mmCIF file of C-alpha atoms in Angstrom:
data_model
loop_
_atom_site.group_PDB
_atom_site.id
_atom_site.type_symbol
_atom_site.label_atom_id
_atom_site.label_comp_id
_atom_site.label_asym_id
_atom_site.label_seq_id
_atom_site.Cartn_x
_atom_site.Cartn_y
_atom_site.Cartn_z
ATOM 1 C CA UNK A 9 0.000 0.000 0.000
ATOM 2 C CA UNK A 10 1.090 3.570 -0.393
ATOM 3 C CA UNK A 11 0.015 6.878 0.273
ATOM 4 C CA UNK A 12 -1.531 8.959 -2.295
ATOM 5 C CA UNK A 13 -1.353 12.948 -3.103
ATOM 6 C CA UNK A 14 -4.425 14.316 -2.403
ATOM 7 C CA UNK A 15 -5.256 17.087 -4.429
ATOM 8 C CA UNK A 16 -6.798 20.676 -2.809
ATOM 9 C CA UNK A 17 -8.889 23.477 -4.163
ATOM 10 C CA UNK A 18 -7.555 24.541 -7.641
ATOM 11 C CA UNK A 19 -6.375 21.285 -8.969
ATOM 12 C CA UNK A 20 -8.858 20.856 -12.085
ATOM 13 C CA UNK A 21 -9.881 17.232 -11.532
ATOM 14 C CA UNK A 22 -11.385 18.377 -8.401
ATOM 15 C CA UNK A 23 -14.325 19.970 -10.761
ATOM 16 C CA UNK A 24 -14.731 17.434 -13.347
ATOM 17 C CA UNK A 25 -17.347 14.554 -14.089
ATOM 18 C CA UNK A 26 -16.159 11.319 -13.222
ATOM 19 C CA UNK A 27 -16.531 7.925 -14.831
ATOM 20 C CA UNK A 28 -17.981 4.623 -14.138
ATOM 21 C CA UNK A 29 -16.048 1.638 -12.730
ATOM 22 C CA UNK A 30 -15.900 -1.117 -15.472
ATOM 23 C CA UNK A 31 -12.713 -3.419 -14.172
ATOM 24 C CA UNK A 32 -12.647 -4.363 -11.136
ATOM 25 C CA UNK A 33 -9.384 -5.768 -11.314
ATOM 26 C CA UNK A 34 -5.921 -5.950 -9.011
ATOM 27 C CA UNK A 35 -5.174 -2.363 -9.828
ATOM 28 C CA UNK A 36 -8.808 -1.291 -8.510
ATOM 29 C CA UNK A 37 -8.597 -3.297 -5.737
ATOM 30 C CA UNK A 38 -5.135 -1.651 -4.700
ATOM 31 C CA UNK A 39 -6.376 1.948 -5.823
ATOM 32 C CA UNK A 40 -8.847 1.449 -2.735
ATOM 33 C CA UNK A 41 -6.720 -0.188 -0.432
ATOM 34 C CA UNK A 42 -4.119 3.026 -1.009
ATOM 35 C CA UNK A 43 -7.516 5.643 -0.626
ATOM 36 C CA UNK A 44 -8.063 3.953 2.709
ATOM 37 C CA UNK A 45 -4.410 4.228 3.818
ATOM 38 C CA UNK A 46 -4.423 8.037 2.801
ATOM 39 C CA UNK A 47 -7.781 8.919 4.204
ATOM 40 C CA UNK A 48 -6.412 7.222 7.223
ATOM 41 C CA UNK A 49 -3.013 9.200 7.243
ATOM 42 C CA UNK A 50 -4.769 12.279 6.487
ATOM 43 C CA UNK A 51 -7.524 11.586 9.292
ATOM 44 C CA UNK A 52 -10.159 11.854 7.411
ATOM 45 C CA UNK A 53 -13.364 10.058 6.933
ATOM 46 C CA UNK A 54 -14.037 9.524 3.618
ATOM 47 C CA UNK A 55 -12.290 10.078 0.557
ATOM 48 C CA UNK A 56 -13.385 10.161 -3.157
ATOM 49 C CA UNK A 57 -11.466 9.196 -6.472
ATOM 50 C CA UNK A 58 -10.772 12.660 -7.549
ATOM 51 C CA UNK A 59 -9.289 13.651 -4.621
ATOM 52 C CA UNK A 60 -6.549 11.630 -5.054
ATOM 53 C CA UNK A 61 -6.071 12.395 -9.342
ATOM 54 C CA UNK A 62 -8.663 9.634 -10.193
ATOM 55 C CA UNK A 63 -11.799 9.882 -12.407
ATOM 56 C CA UNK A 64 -13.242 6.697 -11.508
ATOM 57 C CA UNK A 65 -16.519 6.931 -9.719
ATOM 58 C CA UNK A 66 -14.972 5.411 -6.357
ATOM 59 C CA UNK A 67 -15.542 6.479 -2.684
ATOM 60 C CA UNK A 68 -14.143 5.296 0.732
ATOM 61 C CA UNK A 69 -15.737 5.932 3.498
ATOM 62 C CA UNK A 70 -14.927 5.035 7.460
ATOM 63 C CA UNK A 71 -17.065 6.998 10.111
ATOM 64 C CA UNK A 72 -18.837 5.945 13.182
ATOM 65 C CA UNK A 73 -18.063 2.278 12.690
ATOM 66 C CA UNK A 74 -19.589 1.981 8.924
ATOM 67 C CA UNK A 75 -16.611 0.880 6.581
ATOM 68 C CA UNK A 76 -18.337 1.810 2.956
ATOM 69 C CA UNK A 77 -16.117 1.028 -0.275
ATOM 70 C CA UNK A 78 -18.564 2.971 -2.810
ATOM 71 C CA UNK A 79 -18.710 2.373 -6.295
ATOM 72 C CA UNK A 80 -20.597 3.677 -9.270
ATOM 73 C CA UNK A 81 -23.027 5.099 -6.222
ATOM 74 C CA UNK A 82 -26.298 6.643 -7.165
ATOM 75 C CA UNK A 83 -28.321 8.451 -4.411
ATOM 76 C CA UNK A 84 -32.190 7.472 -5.195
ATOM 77 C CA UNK A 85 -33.811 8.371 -2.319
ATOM 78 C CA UNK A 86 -33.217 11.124 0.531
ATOM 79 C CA UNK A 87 -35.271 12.784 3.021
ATOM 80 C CA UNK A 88 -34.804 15.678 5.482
ATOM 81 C CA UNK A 89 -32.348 18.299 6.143
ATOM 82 C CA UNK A 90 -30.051 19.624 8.733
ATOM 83 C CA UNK A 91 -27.382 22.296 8.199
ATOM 84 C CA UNK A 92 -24.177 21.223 9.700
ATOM 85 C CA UNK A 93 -20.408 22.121 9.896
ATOM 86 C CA UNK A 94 -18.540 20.321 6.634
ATOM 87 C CA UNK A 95 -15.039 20.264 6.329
ATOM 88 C CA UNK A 96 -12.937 18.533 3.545
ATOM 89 C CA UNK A 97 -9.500 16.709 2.922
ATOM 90 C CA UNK A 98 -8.868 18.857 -0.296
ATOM 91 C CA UNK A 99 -9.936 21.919 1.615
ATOM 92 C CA UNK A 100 -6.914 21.728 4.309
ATOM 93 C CA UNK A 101 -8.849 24.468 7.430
ATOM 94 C CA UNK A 102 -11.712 25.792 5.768
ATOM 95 C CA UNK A 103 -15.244 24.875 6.817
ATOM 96 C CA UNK A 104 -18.192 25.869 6.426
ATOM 97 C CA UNK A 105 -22.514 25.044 7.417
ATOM 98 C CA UNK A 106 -24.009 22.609 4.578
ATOM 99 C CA UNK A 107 -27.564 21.206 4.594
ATOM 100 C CA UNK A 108 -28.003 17.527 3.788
ATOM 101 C CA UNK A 109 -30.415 15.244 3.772
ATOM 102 C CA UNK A 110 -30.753 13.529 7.417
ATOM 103 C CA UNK A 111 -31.394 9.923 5.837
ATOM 104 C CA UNK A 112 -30.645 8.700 1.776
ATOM 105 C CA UNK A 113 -30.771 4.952 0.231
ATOM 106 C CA UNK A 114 -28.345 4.806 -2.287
ATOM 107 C CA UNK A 115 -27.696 1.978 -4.567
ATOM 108 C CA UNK A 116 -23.817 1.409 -5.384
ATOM 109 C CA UNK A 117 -21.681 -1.344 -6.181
ATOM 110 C CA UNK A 118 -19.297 -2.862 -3.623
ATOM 111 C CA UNK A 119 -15.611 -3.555 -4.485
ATOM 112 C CA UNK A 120 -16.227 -6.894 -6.222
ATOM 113 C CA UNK A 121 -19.094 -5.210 -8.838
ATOM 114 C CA UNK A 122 -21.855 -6.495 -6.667
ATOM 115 C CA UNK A 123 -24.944 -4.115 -6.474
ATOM 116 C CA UNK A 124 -25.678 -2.945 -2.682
ATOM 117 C CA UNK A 125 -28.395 -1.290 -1.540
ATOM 118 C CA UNK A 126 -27.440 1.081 1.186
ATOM 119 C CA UNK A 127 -29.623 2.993 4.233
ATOM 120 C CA UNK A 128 -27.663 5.664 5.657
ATOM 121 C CA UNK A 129 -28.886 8.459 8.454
ATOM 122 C CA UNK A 130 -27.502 11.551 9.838
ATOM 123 C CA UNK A 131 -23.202 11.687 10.451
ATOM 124 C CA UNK A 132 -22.983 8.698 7.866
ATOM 125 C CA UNK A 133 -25.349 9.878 5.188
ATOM 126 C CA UNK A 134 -23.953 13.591 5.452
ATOM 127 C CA UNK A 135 -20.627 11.554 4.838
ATOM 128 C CA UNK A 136 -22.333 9.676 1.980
ATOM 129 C CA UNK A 137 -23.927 12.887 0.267
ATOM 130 C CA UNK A 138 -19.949 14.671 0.843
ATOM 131 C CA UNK A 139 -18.008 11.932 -0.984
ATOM 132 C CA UNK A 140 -20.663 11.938 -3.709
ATOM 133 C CA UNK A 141 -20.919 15.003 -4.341
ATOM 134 C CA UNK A 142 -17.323 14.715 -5.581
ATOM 135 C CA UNK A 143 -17.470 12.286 -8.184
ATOM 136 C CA UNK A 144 -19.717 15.036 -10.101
ATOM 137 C CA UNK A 145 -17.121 18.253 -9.359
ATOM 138 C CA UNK A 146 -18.935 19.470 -6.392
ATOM 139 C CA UNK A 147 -17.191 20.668 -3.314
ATOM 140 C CA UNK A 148 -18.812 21.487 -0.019
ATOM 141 C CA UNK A 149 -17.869 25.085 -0.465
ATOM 142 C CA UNK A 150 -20.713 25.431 -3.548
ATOM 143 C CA UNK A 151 -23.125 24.958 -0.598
ATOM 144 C CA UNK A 152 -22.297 27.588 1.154
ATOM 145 C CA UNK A 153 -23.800 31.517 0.664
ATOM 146 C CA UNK A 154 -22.178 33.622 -1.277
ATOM 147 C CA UNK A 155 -20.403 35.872 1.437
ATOM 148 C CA UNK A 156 -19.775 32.480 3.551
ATOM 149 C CA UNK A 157 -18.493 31.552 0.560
ATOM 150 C CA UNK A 158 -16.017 34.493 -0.331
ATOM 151 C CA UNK A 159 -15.175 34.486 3.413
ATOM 152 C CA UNK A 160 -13.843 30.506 2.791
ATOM 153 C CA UNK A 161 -11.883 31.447 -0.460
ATOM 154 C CA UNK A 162 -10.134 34.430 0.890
ATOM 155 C CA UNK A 163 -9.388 32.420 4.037
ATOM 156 C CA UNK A 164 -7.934 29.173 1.542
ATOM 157 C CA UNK A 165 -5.755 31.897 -0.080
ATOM 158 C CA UNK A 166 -3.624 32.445 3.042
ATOM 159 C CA UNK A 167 -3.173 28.414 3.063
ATOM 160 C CA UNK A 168 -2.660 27.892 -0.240
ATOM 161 C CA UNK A 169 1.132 28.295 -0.742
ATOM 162 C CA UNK A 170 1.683 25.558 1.444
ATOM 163 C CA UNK A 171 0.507 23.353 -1.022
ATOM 164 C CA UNK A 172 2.053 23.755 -4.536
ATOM 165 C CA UNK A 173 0.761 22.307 -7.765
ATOM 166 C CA UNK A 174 -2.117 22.093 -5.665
ATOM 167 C CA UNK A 175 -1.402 18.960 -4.445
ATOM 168 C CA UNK A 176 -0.976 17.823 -0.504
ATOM 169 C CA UNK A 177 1.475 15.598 0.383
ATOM 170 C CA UNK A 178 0.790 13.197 3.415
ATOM 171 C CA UNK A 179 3.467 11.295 5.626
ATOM 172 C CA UNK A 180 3.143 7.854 6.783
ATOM 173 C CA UNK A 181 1.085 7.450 10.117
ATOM 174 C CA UNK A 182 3.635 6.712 13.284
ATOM 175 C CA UNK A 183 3.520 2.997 13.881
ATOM 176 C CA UNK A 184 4.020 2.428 17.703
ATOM 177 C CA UNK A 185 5.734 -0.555 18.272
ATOM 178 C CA UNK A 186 5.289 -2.648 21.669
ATOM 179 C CA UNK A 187 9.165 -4.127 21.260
ATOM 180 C CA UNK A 188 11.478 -2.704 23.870
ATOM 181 C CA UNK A 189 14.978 -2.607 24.108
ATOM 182 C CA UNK A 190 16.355 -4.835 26.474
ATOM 183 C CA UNK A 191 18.096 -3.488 29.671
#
């Protein structure tokens, strides 16, 4: 496994269309073993394909015990709204109050190309609706009113220098080790 770039606010791919899974294959299977190993590093929750310079319609998602591998997802049913604080790994310090539906169904495929049907409510569907909403060019930020919305761009402008060619770098997560030296 290895860790991935992620790419921030101003990288193009992070606005374009993505496109459907059709192999399924060994490189697939180790593109999503290397999104969960970055979204890990990077301490996220979920990560989407074109986050990390892929255009395949391919989410990852880890929060409040639900491990989700999300392919080719389609949202066909949602109800409710809340507005809550969003926050995003290709949006290093900026968030910002985003409605979402409170509960969707989605139907997706899992990592193998089996069709899933999937019930999600509050944290986990707001998680859902997030890393979707990237595989069509949509960040969290288009959500958000138009002075919130200046107010979060002229904020990522003092943050982004630190990452050139709009692209974050991540550093292996610390592996404690229980061996001790003997004395």
């Amino acid at each position: 496994m290895s860790l991935l770039p992620i790419h921030v606010l101003g990288s193009p791919i992070l606005r374009e269309e993505t496109s459907p899974v059709v192999d399924f294959g060994d490189a697939f299977q180790q593109l999503i073993e290397d999104m969960f190993e970055t979204m890990y590093a990077a301490q996220g929750v979920g990560l989407a394909a074109p986050q990390v310079g892929h255009k395949e319609q391919l989410a990852v998602i880890d929060c409040e015990d639900v491990k989700l591998v999300l392919v080719n997802p389609e949202i066909i049913e949602s109800e409710g709204s809340e507005k809550a604080e969003e926050a995003c790994l290709s949006i290093p310090e900026i968030f910002g109050p985003v409605p979402r539906a409170t509960r969707v169904r989605l139907r997706a495929q899992d990592r193998t190309g089996e069709f899933i049907e999937i019930e999600a409510h509050d944290y986990v569907a707001r998680c859902i609706q997030h890393e979707i909403d990237h595989l069509h060019g949509k960040l969290f930020i288009d959500y958000l009113s138009y002075l919130k919305r200046r107010a979060a761009l002229a904020q990522w402008e003092l943050y982004r220098k630190d990452y050139p060619n709009f692209v974050k770098l991540l550093r292996p997560i610390a592996i404690q080790s229980d061996l001790r030296a003997d004395t």
